[in-house]
Tab-separated table of C-alpha atoms in Angstrom:
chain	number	residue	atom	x	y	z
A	1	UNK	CA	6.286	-215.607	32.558
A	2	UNK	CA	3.461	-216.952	30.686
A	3	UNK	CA	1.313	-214.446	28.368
A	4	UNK	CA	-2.137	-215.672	26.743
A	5	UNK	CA	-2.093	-213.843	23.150
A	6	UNK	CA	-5.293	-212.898	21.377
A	7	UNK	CA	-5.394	-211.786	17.734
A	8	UNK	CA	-7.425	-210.115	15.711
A	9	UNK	CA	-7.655	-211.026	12.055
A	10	UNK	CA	-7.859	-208.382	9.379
A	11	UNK	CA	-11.767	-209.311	8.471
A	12	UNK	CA	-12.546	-209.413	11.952
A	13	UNK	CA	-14.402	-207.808	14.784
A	14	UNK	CA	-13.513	-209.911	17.767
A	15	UNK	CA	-9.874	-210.389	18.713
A	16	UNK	CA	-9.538	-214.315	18.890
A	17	UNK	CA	-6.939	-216.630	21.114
A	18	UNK	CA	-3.798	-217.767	19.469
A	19	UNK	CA	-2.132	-219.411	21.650
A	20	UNK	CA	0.408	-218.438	24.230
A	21	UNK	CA	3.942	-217.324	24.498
A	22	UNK	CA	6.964	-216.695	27.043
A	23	UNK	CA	7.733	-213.267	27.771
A	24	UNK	CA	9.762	-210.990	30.965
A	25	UNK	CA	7.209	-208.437	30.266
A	26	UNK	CA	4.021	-207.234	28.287
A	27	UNK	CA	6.537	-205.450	25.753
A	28	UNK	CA	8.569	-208.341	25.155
A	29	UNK	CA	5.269	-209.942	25.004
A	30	UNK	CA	3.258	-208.521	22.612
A	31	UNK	CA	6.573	-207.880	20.056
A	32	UNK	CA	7.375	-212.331	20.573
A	33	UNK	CA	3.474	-212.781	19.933
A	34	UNK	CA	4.019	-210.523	17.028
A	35	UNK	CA	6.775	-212.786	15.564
A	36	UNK	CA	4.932	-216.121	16.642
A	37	UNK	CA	1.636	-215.553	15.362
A	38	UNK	CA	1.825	-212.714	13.161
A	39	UNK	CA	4.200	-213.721	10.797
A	40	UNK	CA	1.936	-215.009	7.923
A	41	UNK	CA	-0.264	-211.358	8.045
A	42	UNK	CA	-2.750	-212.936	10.408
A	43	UNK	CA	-3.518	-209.831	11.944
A	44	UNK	CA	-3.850	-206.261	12.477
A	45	UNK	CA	-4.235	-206.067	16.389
A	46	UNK	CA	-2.449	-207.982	19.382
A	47	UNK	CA	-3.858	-208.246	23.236
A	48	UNK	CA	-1.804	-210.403	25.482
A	49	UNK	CA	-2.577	-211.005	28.721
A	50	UNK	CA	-0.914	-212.414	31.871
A	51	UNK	CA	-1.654	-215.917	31.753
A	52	UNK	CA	-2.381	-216.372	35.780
A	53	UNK	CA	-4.966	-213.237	35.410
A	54	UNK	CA	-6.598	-215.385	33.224
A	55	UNK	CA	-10.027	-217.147	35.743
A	56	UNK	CA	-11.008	-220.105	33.647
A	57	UNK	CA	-13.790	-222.720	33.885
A	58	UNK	CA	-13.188	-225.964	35.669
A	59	UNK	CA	-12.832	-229.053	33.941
A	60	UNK	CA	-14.797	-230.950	36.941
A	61	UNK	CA	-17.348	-228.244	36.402
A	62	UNK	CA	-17.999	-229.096	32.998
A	63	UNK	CA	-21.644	-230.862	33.542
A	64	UNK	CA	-23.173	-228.473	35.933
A	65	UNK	CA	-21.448	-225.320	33.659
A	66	UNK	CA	-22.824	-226.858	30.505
A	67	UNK	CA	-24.865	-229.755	30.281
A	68	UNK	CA	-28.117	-228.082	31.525
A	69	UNK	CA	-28.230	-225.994	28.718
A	70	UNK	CA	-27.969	-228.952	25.890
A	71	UNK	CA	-31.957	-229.774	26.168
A	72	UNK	CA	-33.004	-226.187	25.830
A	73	UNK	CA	-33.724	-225.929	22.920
A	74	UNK	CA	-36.010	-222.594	23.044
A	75	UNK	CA	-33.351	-220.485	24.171
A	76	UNK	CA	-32.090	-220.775	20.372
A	77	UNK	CA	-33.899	-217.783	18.648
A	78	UNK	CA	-35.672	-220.406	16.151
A	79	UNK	CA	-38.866	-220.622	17.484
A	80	UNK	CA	-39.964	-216.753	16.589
A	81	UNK	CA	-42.193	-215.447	13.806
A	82	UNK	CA	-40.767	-213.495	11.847
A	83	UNK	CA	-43.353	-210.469	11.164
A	84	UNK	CA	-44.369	-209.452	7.658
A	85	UNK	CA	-42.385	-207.169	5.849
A	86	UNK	CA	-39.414	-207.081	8.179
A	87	UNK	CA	-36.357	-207.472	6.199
A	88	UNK	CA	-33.857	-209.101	8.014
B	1	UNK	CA	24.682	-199.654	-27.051
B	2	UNK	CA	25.681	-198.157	-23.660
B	3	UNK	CA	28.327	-195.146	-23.565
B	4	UNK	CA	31.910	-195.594	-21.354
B	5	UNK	CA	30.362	-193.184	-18.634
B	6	UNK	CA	27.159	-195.333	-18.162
B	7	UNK	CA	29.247	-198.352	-18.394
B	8	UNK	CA	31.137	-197.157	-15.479
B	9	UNK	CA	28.437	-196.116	-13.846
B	10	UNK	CA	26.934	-199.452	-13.599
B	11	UNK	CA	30.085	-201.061	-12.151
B	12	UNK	CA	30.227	-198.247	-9.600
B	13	UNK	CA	26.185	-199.470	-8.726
B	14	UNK	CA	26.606	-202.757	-8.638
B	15	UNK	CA	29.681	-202.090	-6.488
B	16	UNK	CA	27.112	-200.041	-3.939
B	17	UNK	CA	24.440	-202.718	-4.196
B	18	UNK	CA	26.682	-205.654	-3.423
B	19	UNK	CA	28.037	-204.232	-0.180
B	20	UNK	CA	24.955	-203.245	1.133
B	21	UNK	CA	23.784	-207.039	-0.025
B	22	UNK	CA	26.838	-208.378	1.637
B	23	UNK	CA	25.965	-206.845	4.913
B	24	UNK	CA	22.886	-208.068	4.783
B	25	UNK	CA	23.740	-211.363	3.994
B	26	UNK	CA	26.001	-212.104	6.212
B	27	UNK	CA	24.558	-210.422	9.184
B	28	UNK	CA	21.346	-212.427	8.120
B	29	UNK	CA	23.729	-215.713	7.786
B	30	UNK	CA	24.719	-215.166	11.614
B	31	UNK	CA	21.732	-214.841	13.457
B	32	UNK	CA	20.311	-218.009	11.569
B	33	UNK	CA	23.152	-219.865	13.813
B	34	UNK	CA	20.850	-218.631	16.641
B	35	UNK	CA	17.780	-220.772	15.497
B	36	UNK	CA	17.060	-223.726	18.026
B	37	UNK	CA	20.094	-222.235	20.356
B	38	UNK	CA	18.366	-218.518	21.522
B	39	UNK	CA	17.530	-218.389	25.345
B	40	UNK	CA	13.922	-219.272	24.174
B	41	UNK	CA	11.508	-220.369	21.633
B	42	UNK	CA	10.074	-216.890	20.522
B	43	UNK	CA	13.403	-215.635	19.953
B	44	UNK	CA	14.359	-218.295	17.901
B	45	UNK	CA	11.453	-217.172	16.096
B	46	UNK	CA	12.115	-213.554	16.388
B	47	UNK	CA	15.897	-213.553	15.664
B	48	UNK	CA	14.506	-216.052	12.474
B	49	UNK	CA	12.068	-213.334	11.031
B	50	UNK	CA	15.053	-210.683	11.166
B	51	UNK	CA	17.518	-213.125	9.499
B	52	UNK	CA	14.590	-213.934	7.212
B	53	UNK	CA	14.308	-210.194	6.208
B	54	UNK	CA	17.677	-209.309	5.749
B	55	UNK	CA	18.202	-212.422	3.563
B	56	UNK	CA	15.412	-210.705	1.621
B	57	UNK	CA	17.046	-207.560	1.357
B	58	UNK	CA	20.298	-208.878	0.438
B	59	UNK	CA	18.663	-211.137	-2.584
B	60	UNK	CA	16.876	-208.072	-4.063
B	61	UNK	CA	20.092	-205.942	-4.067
B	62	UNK	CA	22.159	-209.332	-5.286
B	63	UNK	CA	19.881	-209.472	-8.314
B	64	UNK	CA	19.747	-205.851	-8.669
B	65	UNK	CA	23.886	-205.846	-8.722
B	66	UNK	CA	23.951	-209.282	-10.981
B	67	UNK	CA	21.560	-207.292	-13.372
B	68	UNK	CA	23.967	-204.493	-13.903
B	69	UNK	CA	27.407	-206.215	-14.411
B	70	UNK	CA	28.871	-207.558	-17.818
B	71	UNK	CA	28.118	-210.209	-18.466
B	72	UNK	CA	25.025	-210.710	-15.804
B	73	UNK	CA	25.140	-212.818	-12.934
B	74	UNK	CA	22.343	-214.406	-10.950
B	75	UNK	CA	22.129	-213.978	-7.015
B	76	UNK	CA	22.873	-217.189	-6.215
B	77	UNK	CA	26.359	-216.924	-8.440
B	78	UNK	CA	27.350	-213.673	-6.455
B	79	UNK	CA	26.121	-215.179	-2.699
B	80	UNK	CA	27.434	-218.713	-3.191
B	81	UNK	CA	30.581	-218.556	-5.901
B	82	UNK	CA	32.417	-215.294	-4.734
B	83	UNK	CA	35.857	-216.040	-2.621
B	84	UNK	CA	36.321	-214.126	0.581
B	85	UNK	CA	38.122	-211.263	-1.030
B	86	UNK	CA	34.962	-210.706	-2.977
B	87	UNK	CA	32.993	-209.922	-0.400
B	88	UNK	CA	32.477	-206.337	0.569
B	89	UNK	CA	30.668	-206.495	3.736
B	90	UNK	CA	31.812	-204.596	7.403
B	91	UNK	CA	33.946	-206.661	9.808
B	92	UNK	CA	31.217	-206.018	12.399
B	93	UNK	CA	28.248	-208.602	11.081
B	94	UNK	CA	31.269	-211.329	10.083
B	95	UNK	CA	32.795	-211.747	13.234
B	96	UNK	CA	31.586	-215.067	15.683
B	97	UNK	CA	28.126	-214.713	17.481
B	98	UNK	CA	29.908	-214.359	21.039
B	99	UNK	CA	26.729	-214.399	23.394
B	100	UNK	CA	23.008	-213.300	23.097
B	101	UNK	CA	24.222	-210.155	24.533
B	102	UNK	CA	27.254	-209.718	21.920
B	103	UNK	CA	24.440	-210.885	19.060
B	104	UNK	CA	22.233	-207.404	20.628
B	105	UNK	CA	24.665	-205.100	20.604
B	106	UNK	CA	25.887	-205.871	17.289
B	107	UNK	CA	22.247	-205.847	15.947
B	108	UNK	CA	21.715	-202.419	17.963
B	109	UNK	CA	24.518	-200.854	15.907
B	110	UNK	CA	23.600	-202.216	12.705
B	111	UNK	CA	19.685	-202.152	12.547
B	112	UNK	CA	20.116	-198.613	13.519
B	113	UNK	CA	22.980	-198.005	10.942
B	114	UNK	CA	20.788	-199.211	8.368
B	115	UNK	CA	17.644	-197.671	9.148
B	116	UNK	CA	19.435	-194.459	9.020
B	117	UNK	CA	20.512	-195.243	5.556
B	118	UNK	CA	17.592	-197.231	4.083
B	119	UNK	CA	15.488	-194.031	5.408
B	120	UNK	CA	17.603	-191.004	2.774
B	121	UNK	CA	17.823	-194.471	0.554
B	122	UNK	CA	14.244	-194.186	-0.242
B	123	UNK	CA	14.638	-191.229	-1.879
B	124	UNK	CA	18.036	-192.096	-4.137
B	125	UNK	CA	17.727	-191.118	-7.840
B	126	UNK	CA	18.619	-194.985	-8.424
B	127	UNK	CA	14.537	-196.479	-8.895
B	128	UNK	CA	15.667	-199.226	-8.082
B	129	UNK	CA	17.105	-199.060	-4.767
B	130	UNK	CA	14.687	-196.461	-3.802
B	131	UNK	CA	12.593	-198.933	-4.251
B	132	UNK	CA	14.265	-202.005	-2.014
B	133	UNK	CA	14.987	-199.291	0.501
B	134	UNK	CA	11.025	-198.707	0.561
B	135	UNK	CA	10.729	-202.180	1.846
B	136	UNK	CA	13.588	-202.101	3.690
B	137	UNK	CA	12.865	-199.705	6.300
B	138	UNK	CA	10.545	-200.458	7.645
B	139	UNK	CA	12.144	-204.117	8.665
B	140	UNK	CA	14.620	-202.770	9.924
B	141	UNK	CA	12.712	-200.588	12.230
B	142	UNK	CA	11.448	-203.485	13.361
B	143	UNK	CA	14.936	-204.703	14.354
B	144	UNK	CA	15.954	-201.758	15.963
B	145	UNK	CA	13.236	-201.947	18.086
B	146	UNK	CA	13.759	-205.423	19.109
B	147	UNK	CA	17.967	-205.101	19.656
B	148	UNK	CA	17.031	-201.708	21.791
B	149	UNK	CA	14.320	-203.603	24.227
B	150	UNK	CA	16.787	-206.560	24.762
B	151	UNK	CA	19.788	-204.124	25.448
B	152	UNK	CA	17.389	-201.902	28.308
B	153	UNK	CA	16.469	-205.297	29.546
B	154	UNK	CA	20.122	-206.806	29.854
B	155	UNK	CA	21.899	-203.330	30.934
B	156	UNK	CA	19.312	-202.307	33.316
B	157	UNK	CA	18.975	-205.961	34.149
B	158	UNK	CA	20.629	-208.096	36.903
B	159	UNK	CA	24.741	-207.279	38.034
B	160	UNK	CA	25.552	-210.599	35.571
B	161	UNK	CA	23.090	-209.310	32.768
B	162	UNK	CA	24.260	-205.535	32.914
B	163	UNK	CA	28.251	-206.931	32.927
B	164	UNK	CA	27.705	-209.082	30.135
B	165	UNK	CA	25.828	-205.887	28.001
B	166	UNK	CA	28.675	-203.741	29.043
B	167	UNK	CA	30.910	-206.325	27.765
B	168	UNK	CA	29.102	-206.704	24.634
B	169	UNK	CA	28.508	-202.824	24.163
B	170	UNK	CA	32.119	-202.456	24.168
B	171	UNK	CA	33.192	-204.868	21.755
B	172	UNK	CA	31.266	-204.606	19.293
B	173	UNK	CA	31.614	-200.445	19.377
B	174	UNK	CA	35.033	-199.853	17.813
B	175	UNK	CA	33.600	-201.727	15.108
B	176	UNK	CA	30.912	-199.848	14.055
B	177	UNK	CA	33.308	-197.060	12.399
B	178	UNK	CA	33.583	-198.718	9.454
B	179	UNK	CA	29.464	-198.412	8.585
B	180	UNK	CA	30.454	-194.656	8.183
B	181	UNK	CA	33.460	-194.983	5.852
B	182	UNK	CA	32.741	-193.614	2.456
B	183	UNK	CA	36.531	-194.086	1.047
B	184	UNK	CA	35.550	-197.019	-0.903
B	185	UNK	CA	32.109	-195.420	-2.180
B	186	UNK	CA	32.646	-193.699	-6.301
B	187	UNK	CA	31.848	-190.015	-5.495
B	188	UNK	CA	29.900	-189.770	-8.481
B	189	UNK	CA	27.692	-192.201	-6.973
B	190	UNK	CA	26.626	-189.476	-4.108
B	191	UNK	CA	27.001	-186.851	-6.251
B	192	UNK	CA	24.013	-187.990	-9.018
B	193	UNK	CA	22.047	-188.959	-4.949
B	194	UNK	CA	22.630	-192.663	-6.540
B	195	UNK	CA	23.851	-193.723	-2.828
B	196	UNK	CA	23.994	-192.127	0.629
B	197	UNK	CA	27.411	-191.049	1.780
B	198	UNK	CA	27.859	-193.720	4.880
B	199	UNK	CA	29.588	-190.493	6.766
B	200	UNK	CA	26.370	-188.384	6.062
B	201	UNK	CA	24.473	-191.410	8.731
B	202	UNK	CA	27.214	-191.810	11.297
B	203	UNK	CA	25.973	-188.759	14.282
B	204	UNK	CA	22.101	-189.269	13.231
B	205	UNK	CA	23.535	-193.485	13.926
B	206	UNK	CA	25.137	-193.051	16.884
B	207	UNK	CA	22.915	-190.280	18.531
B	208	UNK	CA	20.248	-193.174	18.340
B	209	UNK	CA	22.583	-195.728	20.217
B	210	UNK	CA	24.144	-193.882	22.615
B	211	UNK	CA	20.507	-192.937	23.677
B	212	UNK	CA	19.114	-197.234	23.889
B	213	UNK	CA	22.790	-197.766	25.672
B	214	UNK	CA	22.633	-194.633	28.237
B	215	UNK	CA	18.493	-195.540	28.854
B	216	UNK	CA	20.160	-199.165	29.612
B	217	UNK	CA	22.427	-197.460	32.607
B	218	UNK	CA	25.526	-198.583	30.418
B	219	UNK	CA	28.289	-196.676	29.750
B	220	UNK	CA	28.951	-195.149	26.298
B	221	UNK	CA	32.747	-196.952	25.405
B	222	UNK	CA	35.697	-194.220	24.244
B	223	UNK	CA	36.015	-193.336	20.932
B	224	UNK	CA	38.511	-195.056	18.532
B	225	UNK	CA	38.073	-197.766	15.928
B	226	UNK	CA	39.117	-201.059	15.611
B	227	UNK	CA	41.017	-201.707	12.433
B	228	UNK	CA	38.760	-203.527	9.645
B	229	UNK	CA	38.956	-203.212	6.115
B	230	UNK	CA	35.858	-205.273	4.690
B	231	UNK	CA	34.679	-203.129	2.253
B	232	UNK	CA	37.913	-203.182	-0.092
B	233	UNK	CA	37.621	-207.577	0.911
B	234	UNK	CA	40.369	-207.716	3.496
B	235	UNK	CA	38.911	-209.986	6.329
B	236	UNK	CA	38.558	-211.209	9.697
B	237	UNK	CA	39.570	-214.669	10.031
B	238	UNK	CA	35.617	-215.579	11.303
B	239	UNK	CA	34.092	-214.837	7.338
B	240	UNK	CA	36.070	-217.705	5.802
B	241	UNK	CA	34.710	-219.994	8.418
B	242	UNK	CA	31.083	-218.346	7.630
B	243	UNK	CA	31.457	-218.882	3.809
B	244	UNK	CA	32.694	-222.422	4.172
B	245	UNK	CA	29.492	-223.413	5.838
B	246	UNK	CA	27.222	-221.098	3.973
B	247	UNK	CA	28.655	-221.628	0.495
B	248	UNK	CA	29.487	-225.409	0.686
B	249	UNK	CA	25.958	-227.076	0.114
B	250	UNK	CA	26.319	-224.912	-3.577
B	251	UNK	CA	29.476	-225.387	-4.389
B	252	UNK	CA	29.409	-229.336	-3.494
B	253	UNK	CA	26.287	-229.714	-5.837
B	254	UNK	CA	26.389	-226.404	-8.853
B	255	UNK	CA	22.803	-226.164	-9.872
B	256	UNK	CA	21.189	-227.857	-6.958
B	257	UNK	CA	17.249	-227.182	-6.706
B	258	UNK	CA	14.986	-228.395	-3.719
């Protein structure tokens, strides 16, 4: 069985893919994702997941999923003044 | 100049720390043969890190025992220039690999064996050790864990699987006696809390693994001990085999660097 492992990194916030490992359950899982990606103190937390629960994009889908958003350029918070005296 | 007493003392110590290093050593030594040949990629990986870390432990109590004999000797001298009868390791970790399930229980047995010890280890008078034993422990948890979830997945397994950890459960059991024999152990060693008497471990040991093997459905073998005497150097036929492979890249080229 196939598990999707996701990381995350001493400095971080967000638990981040890795990569994916072979395991009969989520135990076995998550102690082989320990000594596949962990072994160089990458992290400090381990999620794995079954891959098949995993619902991913569609390569075919790729220009109606993404393209219509690369000429929109005012969705990027750029085009804002920032008020006086607001310390960001 | 040091007295007679402390003299002795230090032979005594570096006799302690070299059997614990042997064990290490060669235990570490066989699960390397795994690497590339495991039922699957992350346990080549995973049977790798433990070999890794008990190769660690065994080169910080090789220097530690090199640093204390007259005159000194470097780890490599004392892993890679000692004869068989040298070596003071248990029959258990020497003996051939057998299968995965052999290579489980025989990790079960030991990783638990030395977490025991490593544990009361941290506290030992000796700095030193206290010191490796720090480290130690808590790698070897990490190996007791792994052996126990592989032996409750093979026992309570399939009919082959649970046959085949039955199988390995009982040959690898008889043994484990000799982890508890303190007849080759200087007294005065436990007495100053230097070392750990090995027979102080053995119930708080085996407690812990008849507990993974009864949780596996397996059965607990009969008592009784199979007849091994690697602590005073006496051998199975298997560690001259081991040594002639590990020791021959060093001995075929003294000094080699890479």
């Amino acid at each position: 069985m196939l598990w999707e492992v996701f990381v995350r990194p001493k400095r971080g916030l967000a638990h981040v893919h890795a990569g994916s490992i072979h395991a009969s359950d989520a135990e076995m899982a998550l102690r082989n994702a320990r000594d596949v990606y962990t072994r160089r103190q990458e992290g400090v937390s381990i999620w794995v997941v079954p891959a098949g629960e995993v619902s991913a994009s569609s390569p075919d889908e790729q220009d109606s999923f993404f393209d219509p958003a690369a000429d929109k350029a005012y969705r990027h918070p750029t085009f804002y003044e920032v008020p006086d005296g607001l310390h960001l | 100049m040091a007295s007679t007493s402390e003299a002795v003392a230090g032979v005594a110590l570096a006799d302690y720390a070299t059997a614990l290093a042997d064990d290490a050593l060669i235990a570490s030594h066989r699960l390397t043969e795994w690497v590339a040949r495991a039922p699957q990629l992350e346990e080549d990986v995973a049977l790798g890190n433990i070999a890794l870390d008990l190769l660690g432990q065994a080169r910080m109590l090789l220097q530690y025992a090199g640093s204390l004999l007259v005159p000194p000797r470097t780890e490599d001298e004392l892993a890679y220039l000692r004869d068989e009868r040298a070596f003071r390791n248990v029959s258990l970790v020497e003996r051939e690999n057998g299968d995965f399930a052999v290579t489980m229980a025989r990790l079960l047995l030991f990783s638990t064996y030395q977490h025991e010890l490593y544990g009361r280890l941290t506290a030992s008078t000796d700095e030193t050790l206290a010191a490796i034993a720090a480290k130690a422990v808590k790698e070897v948890a990490y190996h007791h864990d792994h052996a126990r979830q592989w032996v409750l997945r093979l026992g309570d397994g399939t009919p082959t699987s649970r046959a085949r950890m039955q199988a390995a459960v009982d040959a690898e059991w008889p043994w484990a006696g000799e982890l508890f024999d303190a007849s080759w152990l200087d007294p005065v060693l436990v007495e100053s809390g230097a070392a750990v008497d090995p027979g102080e471990i053995e119930s708080a040991t085996l407690v812990r693994v008849r507990a993974v093997v009864a949780q596996a459905t397996l059965e607990v073998p009969p008592e009784g001990s199979a007849v091994s005497n690697g602590r005073d150097g006496r051998h199975t036929e298997a560690l001259g085999h081991l040594l002639a492979q590990m020791q021959h890249l060093a001995r075929s080229h003294p000094g080699a660097t890479w």
